[in-house]
Each structure stands twice: as C-alpha cells, then as structure tokens.
Amino acid sequence: MGAGACDYRLGVKSRQRIAVAMFGALLCAQAAWILAVPPFRGIDEFDHAFRAAGVADGQWRLTQPAERGRGLLVEVPAEMVEASRAQCESLSYIETQTCAGDGPGQRDGTVLATTSAAGYEPIYYWLVGTAAKPFSGAHALYAMRAASALMCALVIALAMWCLGAWLRGPWAYVGALVGLTPMLIYSTTVVAPNGLEMAAGLCLWTSLLGLGIRGGAADGPEDLRRERGLLAAATFAAVVMAGLRDLGPLWVLLIVICVVVLRGPRSSWAVCRRHRLQVALGVLLSVGSALALLAWKRGGVPVPQGLLNADVDSSWTQAVRYPDWIVGTVGAFPFRDQPAPIAVHVLVLAVLMAMLVAVVRHAAQRERLVVYLAVAFSLLVPSLLVWVTLEEKGGIWQGRYSLPFTVGVMVLVGLVLDSARWRVGPRDHRAQLLVIGLLATAHIVSVVSVERLELARDVSTADPNWWHLPPALTALTMAAGWLLVAWGLVAARRLAATASSGETRDTTAEPHLVDEASAS
C-alpha cells in the first residue's frame, strides 16, 4: 500500500511537471513570435484586430458592406487603423485606398474600417478585444496577441495534463511536440481564432485517447476520477471547436472516429455506459455549440471578397495541392506564400516520417490501420472539401486549416509506438533527445528567419511601434522554451516508468498490444 501511494504521488507530480513545462515552453516560444513579427504583420491580422475591437465595443453583428474593400464596415479607434496602415498598404490583395479607413465613425476618435472577419462567431473576439480596451494603436494589438496566446497556452497545457493521465511511454509526449509545428505555434500568437481551434484539437485528442485504455474496464475510484476528468476536458475542447469555426464540428467527428476505431466499439461503449450522463451532457453541449455557430452564420450578411480577390482558379489540380498544404502545415509565415526555410521542413518532416516508418515496422496491425486512417483523413478530407467548393471558391485551402485534426495524429502515432515498446528503454534517452533537438532547431530557425526578413523590409523597420529583440536574443528565447520541453520529457519518462509498474494489469485486456509488439 505504501509503495503504491508513493507511485501515485510520483505520477501526479510528473503530470503536473509535464503541463507546467509545456505551459512555460509555450510562453517562451510565443513571446519570441510576438516580438519577431511586427504589429499587424500577421496573416490577415488587421482584419481580426478590427473585428475584435468592434465586438468589444458592442458591434457583434456587422451589416454594412464596404464599397471597395474585402469585408464589412466596423467602427474602430482611428489610432488602431493608423497603426495598421503601412502594413495594410504593402499587401497586394488589399485596395490601398481603404487602409486609411472608410470615413469617420459616429463617435469622436473612431473611423469606419473594413474587416473580412465580420462573419466569425464573436465570443473569441470579445475576449481578446476586451483585453485590449485599456490600450490604443499598436499597443492594443500587442494586448490582443498576448491574450490570444495565453488562452492557447492554457488549453495546450490542459491537453498535456490529459496526456499525462494515460502516458505509458515517452513517444506520445514526443508526438505531441511534433504536432506542435512552427506553423501552429505561430498561429497561437496571431490575433485570429485559428490558434485556439488548433489548441482545442490537441486537447480533444489527448483527452479521448486516455479513455478505454484497458478494454473499457475501470479498476476502482481512481480510474473513474481519471475518466471523469478526461471527459470534462474532452467536452470543453469539443464545445470550443464546434462553436469557433465552420470546420470545427467535422474535425471533432473525425477525431472521435479515430479514437473509437483504436479502442474498439466495445471499449468505447463501456466508457459511455459507465459515464452516460456526462457523455450525454458533452454531446448535447457540443451539438448546441455547433448549432449556435450555424444559426449565427445563417443570420449574417455575406462578406465581400473585394475586387482584388475575385479571380477563382477552378482547375481540378487545386484539389490535390498536397506539397503546398504540407508546407502550410509545417511553416509558412507571416503569410501562406512565404514558406519557412527548407531546413525547417526537412527537420520536421524527417522526424515525422521516421515515426511513421517505425509504426509500419513495429506496431500491431490494428494500431497501424488506425494510423493509416488518420493519415488518410489528413490528406483526403481537404481534397474533398476543395472539390465540392471548387467552382465557387477555387483552391482557397491552406495547410493550417487542417491543423486542428493533424496536431493529434502524431500523438496517436506516439501512443502506438509506446504500445509497441519501440526504443523506450529506461536508460536510453538518445532517440527522444535527438528528436527534441531537431524540432528545437526547426522552431529557432523559423522565428529567426522571419525576424530577419522583417528587419530587411522598409515598412517594418520604419514602424516605431515594433518592439523586437536582436535575432540572437530571439533565438535564445525560443531555445529556453525547448529546454523546458526537455525537462518535460524527463517527467514523461518518469511517469511512464511509474505506469509500467502496473503494465501487467494494464495490458491483459489488450493482449494484441503485447503479443504483436513482442513479435515485432
């Protein structure tokens, strides 16, 4: 009894360390990105910032189209529009006449501005816009970035806490790091709901993957508490995803399908039956969130695309632009037509491919099939979505749009590798540390390359509101985050070692994990 209690306390402490390490690492990485990218230089950032300022001021539903601009008119502080003007005028897809505003607002100190984010559900914008109300101009934009980054960091930390509740080896932790690509971390620092959706996607993956790990059985009060906590986190993540953006409900459904296939219908049903009221409430809230988003969309005014965005390429090749989508998933910033240096893609994709090859060679057949299914979803669903909207919208898909789903695919891969006991020796840290080193290099190169490019742009260097560090200090800030990630790996390995003390009990309900892994 005494030893078991000690192991349990060690497990709780390790889970806390994993979550704290990831939270601290994200704050370092996000700080590097927030300072490296000039204000209003993030992708479509001024559109989302104007939307946030308007919502915080009570303008939740916009109805007046802009005459020349791409979006609807919103009344925002003149200082914010003026601070964004230079970056706005440097963009080729914007009518530069609209960058100075579309006329005075009804109140002193405000102007009418166009925002292409007018159709988005307003809750996210109210949160970040409210955080920025005490500030003005570019300072308000920095406050919005900080608020958005903090929300994303908290959700990802929750995701890592959920991961620690079921971790049985270090590779699931490493898989989460692979899923947190430079593009994803960058997205959490831009004023836009995409980053929060991606963070919620990781949280949904890690919470659901922890259910049904012993064939649906629950061995006492501690297991029941763990399952209730995971279901609560899954409900939160699903509600956020379903109500934030149009594709959220689809990503929730695909994640649920992958987890059910992995655990099997019997195990999944056993968990649902054991927590029937909590599951029913989670489904109800998630569906309600999706319906609320649908109702909001149906009641809105169509958002014009603007004269410079009227061309639509409807050729069938737009539905199979896999190289572009992969680039957009790994790193393309500040805008989608600015891919990260080739070294970034080589480093991230080398790690990703190595882990996928290890699954093919060492994992049990059923787990391999689930990984194949998840990869197929990652590739085919975007193709299908582009295909059905080809005539109307052309090839508008960007790789980052699928990150709410793909962020967790590598967690799934890591879980399978842990089940196969691939390179998880208690004293062999080399493989995981090598992966962390490669990923850290990719993230450092990403943020430093963006800052150097901006330092070479006259528009950015002439902006007196751009707070930035020397590139060397930016690199050190990002590196500090990855040192915390390495510290979290130590906790992950320790937690996995603690969990392995009950491995005999844990795996008897899933004998194929042991038998086929041993055969490999």
Short mmCIF file of C-alpha atoms in Angstrom, two decimals:
data_model
loop_
_atom_site.label_atom_id
_atom_site.label_comp_id
_atom_site.label_asym_id
_atom_site.label_seq_id
_atom_site.Cartn_x
_atom_site.Cartn_y
_atom_site.Cartn_z
CA MET A 1 0.00 0.00 0.00
CA GLY A 2 2.80 2.40 0.94
CA ALA A 3 4.67 1.77 -2.30
CA GLY A 4 1.52 2.21 -4.36
CA ALA A 5 0.76 5.52 -2.72
CA CYS A 6 4.30 6.66 -3.40
CA ASP A 7 3.99 5.69 -7.07
CA TYR A 8 0.69 7.52 -7.33
CA ARG A 9 2.14 10.70 -5.83
CA LEU A 10 5.07 10.45 -8.21
CA GLY A 11 2.63 10.11 -11.11
CA VAL A 12 0.63 13.19 -10.10
CA LYS A 13 3.82 15.22 -9.68
CA SER A 14 5.08 14.14 -13.10
CA ARG A 15 1.76 15.05 -14.75
CA GLN A 16 1.98 18.49 -13.18
CA ARG A 17 5.55 18.87 -14.40
CA ILE A 18 4.57 17.94 -17.96
CA ALA A 19 1.77 20.50 -18.02
CA VAL A 20 3.87 23.22 -16.35
CA ALA A 21 6.84 22.53 -18.65
CA MET A 22 4.66 22.83 -21.75
CA PHE A 23 2.97 25.99 -20.46
CA GLY A 24 6.31 27.65 -19.75
CA ALA A 25 7.75 26.46 -23.06
CA LEU A 26 4.80 27.89 -24.97
CA LEU A 27 5.08 31.24 -23.24
CA CYS A 28 8.74 31.46 -24.28
CA ALA A 29 8.02 30.40 -27.86
CA GLN A 30 5.02 32.70 -28.12
CA ALA A 31 6.98 35.66 -26.73
CA ALA A 32 9.62 35.09 -29.41
CA TRP A 33 6.98 35.09 -32.15
CA ILE A 34 5.01 38.07 -30.78
CA LEU A 35 8.14 40.21 -30.77
CA ALA A 36 9.60 38.89 -34.03
CA VAL A 37 6.52 39.73 -36.13
CA PRO A 38 5.77 43.47 -36.47
CA PRO A 39 2.32 44.64 -35.35
CA PHE A 40 -0.42 43.96 -37.91
CA ARG A 41 2.03 41.88 -40.00
CA GLY A 42 0.43 38.55 -39.04
CA ILE A 43 -1.72 36.87 -41.64
CA ASP A 44 -4.94 38.93 -42.05
CA GLU A 45 -4.21 40.28 -38.58
CA PHE A 46 -5.64 43.75 -39.05
CA ASP A 47 -8.96 42.21 -40.19
CA HIS A 48 -9.22 40.18 -36.99
CA ALA A 49 -7.98 43.05 -34.80
CA PHE A 50 -10.64 45.38 -36.21
CA ARG A 51 -13.27 42.70 -35.62
CA ALA A 52 -12.10 42.25 -32.02
CA ALA A 53 -12.11 46.00 -31.34
CA GLY A 54 -15.63 46.26 -32.74
CA VAL A 55 -17.02 43.31 -30.78
CA ALA A 56 -15.51 44.62 -27.54
CA ASP A 57 -17.33 47.88 -28.28
CA GLY A 58 -20.68 46.11 -28.73
CA GLN A 59 -20.64 45.71 -32.54
CA TRP A 60 -21.32 41.98 -32.61
CA ARG A 61 -23.31 41.81 -35.86
CA LEU A 62 -21.98 43.80 -38.82
CA THR A 63 -24.28 44.53 -41.76
CA GLN A 64 -22.78 47.28 -43.95
CA PRO A 65 -20.61 46.11 -46.88
CA ALA A 66 -17.56 48.16 -47.82
CA GLU A 67 -17.76 49.78 -51.24
CA ARG A 68 -14.28 48.71 -52.37
CA GLY A 69 -12.88 46.68 -49.52
CA ARG A 70 -12.94 42.96 -48.72
CA GLY A 71 -15.42 42.75 -45.89
CA LEU A 72 -17.95 44.69 -43.85
CA LEU A 73 -17.58 48.03 -42.13
CA VAL A 74 -16.85 48.30 -38.42
CA GLU A 75 -16.23 51.36 -36.27
CA VAL A 76 -12.81 51.18 -34.61
CA PRO A 77 -10.39 53.63 -32.95
CA ALA A 78 -8.61 55.79 -35.51
CA GLU A 79 -5.27 55.14 -33.79
CA MET A 80 -5.55 51.42 -34.49
CA VAL A 81 -6.31 51.98 -38.18
CA GLU A 82 -3.43 54.42 -38.48
CA ALA A 83 -1.05 51.97 -36.78
CA SER A 84 -2.01 49.24 -39.28
CA ARG A 85 -1.96 51.44 -42.36
CA ALA A 86 1.59 50.86 -43.59
CA GLN A 87 1.39 47.07 -43.31
CA CYS A 88 -2.06 47.10 -44.93
CA GLU A 89 -0.88 49.18 -47.91
CA SER A 90 2.03 46.79 -48.51
CA LEU A 91 -0.34 43.89 -49.30
CA SER A 92 -1.13 43.16 -52.92
CA TYR A 93 -4.64 41.85 -52.29
CA ILE A 94 -5.89 44.96 -50.46
CA GLU A 95 -7.37 48.11 -52.02
CA THR A 96 -4.88 50.56 -50.56
CA GLN A 97 -7.45 53.37 -50.53
CA THR A 98 -9.31 51.52 -47.77
CA CYS A 99 -6.26 51.16 -45.49
CA ALA A 100 -6.75 54.69 -44.10
CA GLY A 101 -10.37 53.96 -43.23
CA ASP A 102 -13.70 54.42 -44.99
CA GLY A 103 -14.76 57.64 -43.37
CA PRO A 104 -15.34 58.94 -39.85
CA GLY A 105 -17.27 56.93 -37.28
CA GLN A 106 -20.21 58.16 -35.27
CA ARG A 107 -18.04 58.87 -32.21
CA ASP A 108 -15.02 61.09 -31.83
CA GLY A 109 -11.72 59.34 -32.41
CA THR A 110 -13.17 56.49 -34.49
CA VAL A 111 -13.24 55.65 -38.19
CA LEU A 112 -15.01 53.08 -40.29
CA ALA A 113 -12.72 50.24 -41.36
CA THR A 114 -13.23 47.07 -43.37
CA THR A 115 -12.85 43.61 -41.86
CA SER A 116 -13.05 40.31 -43.68
CA ALA A 117 -13.55 38.58 -40.30
CA ALA A 118 -17.06 40.01 -39.93
CA GLY A 119 -18.79 36.65 -40.31
CA TYR A 120 -16.94 34.84 -37.49
CA GLU A 121 -18.68 33.98 -34.24
CA PRO A 122 -17.93 36.83 -31.79
CA ILE A 123 -17.01 35.16 -28.47
CA TYR A 124 -13.29 34.80 -29.20
CA TYR A 125 -13.15 38.38 -30.46
CA TRP A 126 -14.91 39.69 -27.38
CA LEU A 127 -12.30 38.04 -25.15
CA VAL A 128 -9.23 39.42 -26.93
CA GLY A 129 -10.88 42.76 -27.72
CA THR A 130 -11.83 43.29 -24.10
CA ALA A 131 -8.24 42.61 -23.03
CA ALA A 132 -7.10 45.38 -25.41
CA LYS A 133 -9.60 48.08 -24.40
CA PRO A 134 -7.23 49.85 -21.95
CA PHE A 135 -4.69 50.30 -24.79
CA SER A 136 -4.58 52.13 -28.12
CA GLY A 137 -2.99 51.75 -31.52
CA ALA A 138 -0.32 49.06 -31.85
CA HIS A 139 -0.29 48.59 -28.08
CA ALA A 140 -3.87 47.32 -28.34
CA LEU A 141 -2.74 44.83 -30.99
CA TYR A 142 0.03 43.55 -28.72
CA ALA A 143 -2.52 43.14 -25.91
CA MET A 144 -4.74 41.11 -28.24
CA ARG A 145 -1.81 38.91 -29.22
CA ALA A 146 -0.91 38.32 -25.59
CA ALA A 147 -4.49 37.45 -24.64
CA SER A 148 -4.88 35.04 -27.55
CA ALA A 149 -1.50 33.42 -26.88
CA LEU A 150 -2.32 32.96 -23.19
CA MET A 151 -5.65 31.27 -23.95
CA CYS A 152 -3.96 28.89 -26.39
CA ALA A 153 -1.14 28.12 -23.94
CA LEU A 154 -3.61 27.26 -21.19
CA VAL A 155 -5.58 24.92 -23.46
CA ILE A 156 -2.41 23.18 -24.67
CA ALA A 157 -1.22 22.83 -21.07
CA LEU A 158 -4.58 21.19 -20.28
CA ALA A 159 -4.01 18.88 -23.24
CA MET A 160 -0.65 17.84 -21.83
CA TRP A 161 -2.18 17.24 -18.41
CA CYS A 162 -4.67 14.90 -20.11
CA LEU A 163 -1.81 13.16 -21.91
CA GLY A 164 -0.08 12.59 -18.58
CA ALA A 165 -3.20 10.82 -17.28
CA TRP A 166 -2.61 7.86 -19.61
CA LEU A 167 1.04 8.07 -20.71
CA ARG A 168 2.73 4.66 -20.95
CA GLY A 169 5.92 5.71 -22.71
CA PRO A 170 7.78 8.81 -23.96
CA TRP A 171 6.72 8.72 -27.61
CA ALA A 172 3.20 10.06 -27.11
CA TYR A 173 4.79 13.12 -25.48
CA VAL A 174 7.24 13.42 -28.37
CA GLY A 175 4.36 13.00 -30.83
CA ALA A 176 2.63 16.00 -29.27
CA LEU A 177 5.80 18.03 -29.82
CA VAL A 178 5.88 17.02 -33.49
CA GLY A 179 2.23 18.04 -33.85
CA LEU A 180 3.01 21.47 -32.39
CA THR A 181 4.67 22.60 -35.61
CA PRO A 182 6.21 26.05 -36.07
CA MET A 183 3.08 26.99 -38.03
CA LEU A 184 0.86 26.04 -35.13
CA ILE A 185 2.89 27.93 -32.52
CA TYR A 186 2.96 30.98 -34.80
CA SER A 187 -0.82 30.73 -35.25
CA THR A 188 -1.36 30.89 -31.47
CA THR A 189 0.25 34.35 -31.42
CA VAL A 190 -1.71 35.94 -34.25
CA VAL A 191 -5.00 37.69 -33.48
CA ALA A 192 -7.30 35.09 -35.07
CA PRO A 193 -9.34 32.14 -33.77
CA ASN A 194 -7.31 29.56 -35.75
CA GLY A 195 -4.73 29.06 -33.00
CA LEU A 196 -7.34 28.42 -30.31
CA GLU A 197 -9.05 25.88 -32.57
CA MET A 198 -5.74 24.06 -33.06
CA ALA A 199 -5.07 24.03 -29.31
CA ALA A 200 -8.54 22.66 -28.65
CA GLY A 201 -7.93 19.97 -31.27
CA LEU A 202 -4.87 18.73 -29.38
CA CYS A 203 -6.85 18.78 -26.13
CA LEU A 204 -9.64 16.70 -27.67
CA TRP A 205 -7.16 14.14 -28.99
CA THR A 206 -5.26 13.73 -25.72
CA SER A 207 -8.40 13.55 -23.58
CA LEU A 208 -10.20 10.98 -25.74
CA LEU A 209 -7.13 8.80 -26.25
CA GLY A 210 -6.98 8.28 -22.50
CA LEU A 211 -10.38 6.57 -22.42
CA GLY A 212 -10.87 2.82 -22.80
CA ILE A 213 -7.16 2.01 -22.36
CA ARG A 214 -7.91 -1.32 -20.65
CA GLY A 215 -10.61 -2.66 -22.87
CA GLY A 216 -13.17 -0.35 -21.29
CA ALA A 217 -12.62 -1.68 -17.77
CA ALA A 218 -12.26 0.60 -14.74
CA ASP A 219 -10.27 -0.66 -11.77
CA GLY A 220 -11.59 1.41 -8.92
CA PRO A 221 -12.29 5.00 -7.87
CA GLU A 222 -9.03 6.39 -9.22
CA ASP A 223 -9.81 5.16 -12.75
CA LEU A 224 -13.31 6.63 -12.53
CA ARG A 225 -11.96 10.01 -11.43
CA ARG A 226 -9.42 9.95 -14.24
CA GLU A 227 -12.11 9.18 -16.81
CA ARG A 228 -14.40 11.90 -15.50
CA GLY A 229 -11.57 14.42 -15.73
CA LEU A 230 -10.73 13.37 -19.30
CA LEU A 231 -14.39 13.54 -20.34
CA ALA A 232 -14.68 17.04 -18.87
CA ALA A 233 -11.63 18.16 -20.84
CA ALA A 234 -12.97 16.49 -24.00
CA THR A 235 -16.32 18.27 -23.57
CA PHE A 236 -14.60 21.62 -23.18
CA ALA A 237 -12.42 21.04 -26.26
CA ALA A 238 -15.32 19.79 -28.40
CA VAL A 239 -17.51 22.76 -27.44
CA VAL A 240 -14.73 25.20 -28.34
CA MET A 241 -14.02 23.51 -31.66
CA ALA A 242 -17.67 23.09 -32.65
CA GLY A 243 -18.51 26.73 -31.99
CA LEU A 244 -15.39 28.54 -33.19
CA ARG A 245 -15.07 27.94 -36.93
CA ASP A 246 -17.07 26.28 -39.71
CA LEU A 247 -14.97 23.10 -39.94
CA GLY A 248 -14.79 22.54 -36.19
CA PRO A 249 -17.68 20.03 -35.99
CA LEU A 250 -16.12 17.99 -38.82
CA TRP A 251 -12.76 17.79 -37.03
CA VAL A 252 -14.48 16.74 -33.80
CA LEU A 253 -16.27 13.94 -35.64
CA LEU A 254 -13.09 12.67 -37.34
CA ILE A 255 -11.16 12.65 -34.06
CA VAL A 256 -13.93 10.68 -32.36
CA ILE A 257 -13.98 8.17 -35.23
CA CYS A 258 -10.23 7.57 -35.00
CA VAL A 259 -10.36 7.05 -31.23
CA VAL A 260 -13.33 4.68 -31.44
CA VAL A 261 -11.58 2.62 -34.12
CA LEU A 262 -8.44 2.47 -31.98
CA ARG A 263 -10.20 1.42 -28.77
CA GLY A 264 -12.90 -0.67 -30.43
CA PRO A 265 -16.68 -0.31 -30.18
CA ARG A 266 -16.91 -2.49 -27.06
CA SER A 267 -14.40 -0.46 -25.03
CA SER A 268 -15.85 2.83 -26.23
CA TRP A 269 -19.38 1.75 -25.37
CA ALA A 270 -18.28 0.59 -21.92
CA VAL A 271 -16.89 4.05 -21.16
CA CYS A 272 -20.03 5.74 -22.46
CA ARG A 273 -22.27 3.46 -20.43
CA ARG A 274 -20.22 3.99 -17.27
CA HIS A 275 -20.44 7.78 -17.61
CA ARG A 276 -23.69 8.02 -19.52
CA LEU A 277 -24.87 11.31 -18.01
CA GLN A 278 -21.53 13.07 -18.52
CA VAL A 279 -21.23 11.76 -22.08
CA ALA A 280 -24.79 12.81 -22.88
CA LEU A 281 -24.12 16.29 -21.50
CA GLY A 282 -20.91 16.56 -23.54
CA VAL A 283 -22.69 15.55 -26.74
CA LEU A 284 -25.54 17.95 -26.02
CA LEU A 285 -23.22 20.89 -25.36
CA SER A 286 -21.10 20.15 -28.43
CA VAL A 287 -24.11 19.87 -30.72
CA GLY A 288 -25.57 23.01 -29.19
CA SER A 289 -22.33 24.86 -29.85
CA ALA A 290 -22.33 23.73 -33.49
CA LEU A 291 -25.98 24.73 -33.93
CA ALA A 292 -25.30 28.14 -32.38
CA LEU A 293 -22.48 28.66 -34.90
CA LEU A 294 -24.77 27.60 -37.74
CA ALA A 295 -27.51 29.96 -36.58
CA TRP A 296 -25.02 32.81 -36.34
CA LYS A 297 -23.80 32.16 -39.87
CA ARG A 298 -27.30 31.97 -41.34
CA GLY A 299 -28.28 35.32 -39.86
CA GLY A 300 -25.26 37.21 -41.20
CA VAL A 301 -24.63 39.40 -44.22
CA PRO A 302 -22.37 37.88 -46.91
CA VAL A 303 -18.80 39.21 -46.65
CA PRO A 304 -17.50 40.61 -49.98
CA GLN A 305 -14.12 39.31 -51.10
CA GLY A 306 -13.01 42.60 -52.64
CA LEU A 307 -12.13 43.48 -56.22
CA LEU A 308 -8.58 42.16 -55.94
CA ASN A 309 -9.72 38.73 -54.78
CA ALA A 310 -12.32 37.98 -57.45
CA ASP A 311 -10.22 35.52 -59.52
CA VAL A 312 -11.06 31.85 -58.87
CA ASP A 313 -8.86 29.01 -60.14
CA SER A 314 -11.29 26.11 -60.54
CA SER A 315 -8.92 23.61 -62.14
CA TRP A 316 -9.01 20.11 -60.63
CA THR A 317 -5.34 20.39 -59.61
CA GLN A 318 -6.40 22.73 -56.80
CA ALA A 319 -7.87 19.71 -55.00
CA VAL A 320 -4.55 17.84 -54.85
CA ARG A 321 -2.05 20.53 -53.86
CA TYR A 322 -0.52 18.29 -51.21
CA PRO A 323 3.00 19.80 -51.29
CA ASP A 324 1.60 23.29 -50.68
CA TRP A 325 -0.64 22.02 -47.89
CA ILE A 326 2.23 20.21 -46.17
CA VAL A 327 4.31 23.39 -46.35
CA GLY A 328 1.40 25.31 -44.84
CA THR A 329 1.11 22.79 -42.03
CA VAL A 330 4.80 22.88 -41.10
CA GLY A 331 5.68 26.52 -41.68
CA ALA A 332 4.58 29.40 -43.91
CA PHE A 333 4.76 32.78 -42.25
CA PRO A 334 3.92 35.56 -41.86
CA PHE A 335 1.73 34.75 -44.91
CA ARG A 336 0.93 31.49 -46.66
CA ASP A 337 3.04 32.39 -49.74
CA GLN A 338 6.15 32.76 -47.56
CA PRO A 339 7.32 29.23 -46.73
CA ALA A 340 9.79 28.67 -43.94
CA PRO A 341 13.40 27.87 -44.91
CA ILE A 342 13.81 24.43 -46.45
CA ALA A 343 15.80 23.28 -43.40
CA VAL A 344 12.69 23.69 -41.24
CA HIS A 345 10.64 21.38 -43.44
CA VAL A 346 13.45 18.84 -43.71
CA LEU A 347 13.88 18.66 -39.93
CA VAL A 348 10.17 18.39 -39.06
CA LEU A 349 9.29 16.00 -41.87
CA ALA A 350 12.31 13.81 -41.14
CA VAL A 351 11.08 13.28 -37.58
CA LEU A 352 7.51 12.75 -38.75
CA MET A 353 8.49 10.20 -41.40
CA ALA A 354 10.82 8.33 -39.04
CA MET A 355 8.00 7.86 -36.54
CA LEU A 356 5.56 6.77 -39.26
CA VAL A 357 8.07 4.24 -40.61
CA ALA A 358 8.56 2.92 -37.08
CA VAL A 359 4.79 2.40 -36.82
CA VAL A 360 4.77 0.44 -40.08
CA ARG A 361 7.65 -1.76 -38.95
CA HIS A 362 6.86 -2.32 -35.28
CA ALA A 363 3.23 -1.63 -34.42
CA ALA A 364 0.43 -4.15 -34.13
CA GLN A 365 -1.84 -4.49 -37.15
CA ARG A 366 -4.87 -2.83 -35.64
CA GLU A 367 -2.88 0.20 -34.47
CA ARG A 368 -1.24 0.52 -37.88
CA LEU A 369 -4.67 0.60 -39.52
CA VAL A 370 -5.81 3.42 -37.23
CA VAL A 371 -2.72 5.45 -38.10
CA TYR A 372 -3.38 4.82 -41.81
CA LEU A 373 -6.95 6.01 -41.30
CA ALA A 374 -5.85 9.21 -39.58
CA VAL A 375 -3.28 9.96 -42.30
CA ALA A 376 -5.92 9.30 -44.97
CA PHE A 377 -8.29 11.75 -43.27
CA SER A 378 -5.49 14.33 -43.19
CA LEU A 379 -4.99 14.10 -46.95
CA LEU A 380 -8.37 13.20 -48.42
CA VAL A 381 -10.71 15.42 -46.41
CA PRO A 382 -9.07 18.66 -47.64
CA SER A 383 -9.22 17.33 -51.20
CA LEU A 384 -12.91 16.57 -50.85
CA LEU A 385 -13.68 19.96 -49.30
CA VAL A 386 -11.85 21.77 -52.08
CA TRP A 387 -13.54 19.62 -54.71
CA VAL A 388 -17.09 20.38 -53.58
CA THR A 389 -16.42 24.15 -53.44
CA LEU A 390 -14.13 24.35 -56.46
CA GLU A 391 -16.39 26.32 -58.78
CA GLU A 392 -17.33 28.83 -56.10
CA LYS A 393 -14.09 29.33 -54.18
CA GLY A 394 -11.32 27.62 -56.13
CA GLY A 395 -8.20 26.45 -54.32
CA ILE A 396 -8.55 28.51 -51.14
CA TRP A 397 -7.47 25.68 -48.84
CA GLN A 398 -4.42 26.29 -46.67
CA GLY A 399 -2.49 23.57 -44.84
CA ARG A 400 -3.01 25.27 -41.47
CA TYR A 401 -6.77 24.73 -41.77
CA SER A 402 -6.33 21.02 -41.05
CA LEU A 403 -4.04 21.50 -38.02
CA PRO A 404 -6.94 21.12 -35.51
CA PHE A 405 -7.02 17.49 -36.67
CA THR A 406 -3.42 16.76 -37.69
CA VAL A 407 -1.99 18.18 -34.44
CA GLY A 408 -3.09 15.00 -32.69
CA VAL A 409 -2.24 12.46 -35.37
CA MET A 410 1.36 12.30 -34.16
CA VAL A 411 0.14 11.84 -30.58
CA LEU A 412 -1.70 8.80 -31.89
CA VAL A 413 1.49 7.65 -33.62
CA GLY A 414 3.44 8.10 -30.40
CA LEU A 415 0.88 6.14 -28.40
CA VAL A 416 1.17 3.25 -30.87
CA LEU A 417 4.97 3.31 -30.63
CA ASP A 418 4.77 3.26 -26.84
CA SER A 419 2.45 0.26 -27.04
CA ALA A 420 4.98 -1.48 -29.30
CA ARG A 421 7.74 -0.61 -26.77
CA TRP A 422 9.87 0.95 -29.54
CA ARG A 423 13.08 2.41 -28.12
CA VAL A 424 11.66 3.02 -24.67
CA GLY A 425 14.49 1.58 -22.59
CA PRO A 426 14.63 3.16 -19.13
CA ARG A 427 18.21 4.37 -19.66
CA ASP A 428 18.10 5.12 -23.39
CA HIS A 429 17.10 8.77 -23.85
CA ARG A 430 19.04 9.34 -27.04
CA ALA A 431 16.25 8.90 -29.59
CA GLN A 432 13.81 11.25 -27.84
CA LEU A 433 16.51 13.85 -27.10
CA LEU A 434 17.60 13.76 -30.75
CA VAL A 435 14.02 14.42 -31.85
CA ILE A 436 13.69 17.32 -29.43
CA GLY A 437 16.98 18.76 -30.70
CA LEU A 438 15.82 18.58 -34.32
CA LEU A 439 12.45 20.14 -33.54
CA ALA A 440 14.02 22.89 -31.44
CA THR A 441 16.33 23.75 -34.32
CA ALA A 442 13.37 23.96 -36.70
CA HIS A 443 11.47 26.33 -34.40
CA ILE A 444 14.50 28.54 -33.77
CA VAL A 445 15.29 28.81 -37.48
CA SER A 446 11.63 29.62 -38.22
CA VAL A 447 11.28 32.59 -35.90
CA VAL A 448 14.74 34.00 -36.53
CA SER A 449 14.32 33.82 -40.32
CA VAL A 450 11.02 35.71 -40.10
CA GLU A 451 12.53 38.43 -37.92
CA ARG A 452 15.49 38.86 -40.25
CA LEU A 453 13.21 39.15 -43.27
CA GLU A 454 11.15 41.81 -41.49
CA LEU A 455 14.28 43.71 -40.49
CA ALA A 456 15.06 43.87 -44.22
CA ARG A 457 11.61 45.33 -45.05
CA ASP A 458 11.40 49.12 -45.02
CA VAL A 459 7.74 49.02 -43.96
CA SER A 460 8.58 47.06 -40.81
CA THR A 461 11.82 48.79 -39.83
CA ALA A 462 10.15 52.19 -40.18
CA ASP A 463 7.41 51.24 -37.72
CA PRO A 464 8.20 52.90 -34.36
CA ASN A 465 5.69 50.61 -32.64
CA TRP A 466 7.55 47.38 -33.45
CA TRP A 467 9.15 46.02 -30.29
CA HIS A 468 11.71 43.40 -31.21
CA LEU A 469 14.77 41.75 -29.75
CA PRO A 470 18.05 41.23 -31.60
CA PRO A 471 17.78 37.97 -33.57
CA ALA A 472 20.29 36.28 -31.24
CA LEU A 473 18.10 37.00 -28.21
CA THR A 474 15.02 35.85 -30.12
CA ALA A 475 16.80 32.55 -30.75
CA LEU A 476 17.72 32.26 -27.07
CA THR A 477 14.12 32.92 -26.04
CA MET A 478 12.89 30.12 -28.27
CA ALA A 479 15.71 27.85 -27.08
CA ALA A 480 14.71 28.47 -23.46
CA GLY A 481 11.27 27.13 -24.27
CA TRP A 482 12.75 23.96 -25.69
CA LEU A 483 14.90 23.46 -22.61
CA LEU A 484 11.62 23.37 -20.68
CA VAL A 485 10.31 20.85 -23.21
CA ALA A 486 13.33 18.63 -22.49
CA TRP A 487 12.61 18.97 -18.76
CA GLY A 488 9.08 17.81 -19.51
CA LEU A 489 10.48 14.77 -21.31
CA VAL A 490 12.21 13.71 -18.09
CA ALA A 491 8.86 13.90 -16.32
CA ALA A 492 7.19 11.99 -19.14
CA ARG A 493 9.70 9.16 -18.93
CA ARG A 494 9.39 9.04 -15.16
CA LEU A 495 5.59 8.95 -15.39
CA ALA A 496 5.79 6.19 -17.99
CA ALA A 497 8.11 4.19 -15.74
CA THR A 498 5.65 4.60 -12.86
CA ALA A 499 2.78 3.49 -15.09
CA SER A 500 4.77 0.47 -16.30
CA SER A 501 4.71 -0.93 -12.77
CA GLY A 502 1.09 -1.79 -13.49
CA GLU A 503 1.76 -2.91 -17.06
CA THR A 504 0.70 -6.48 -16.45
CA ARG A 505 -2.68 -5.37 -15.26
CA ASP A 506 -3.00 -2.73 -17.96
CA THR A 507 -2.27 -4.90 -20.97
CA THR A 508 -4.13 -8.08 -20.16
CA ALA A 509 -7.30 -6.55 -21.56
CA GLU A 510 -5.45 -5.78 -24.81
CA PRO A 511 -3.29 -8.87 -25.42
CA HIS A 512 -2.69 -7.98 -29.05
CA LEU A 513 -0.62 -4.99 -27.91
CA VAL A 514 1.77 -7.24 -26.03
CA ASP A 515 1.88 -10.25 -28.32
CA GLU A 516 2.29 -8.43 -31.61
CA ALA A 517 4.70 -5.87 -30.16
CA SER A 518 6.86 -8.67 -28.80
CA ALA A 519 6.76 -10.40 -32.17
CA SER A 520 7.96 -7.20 -33.79
#
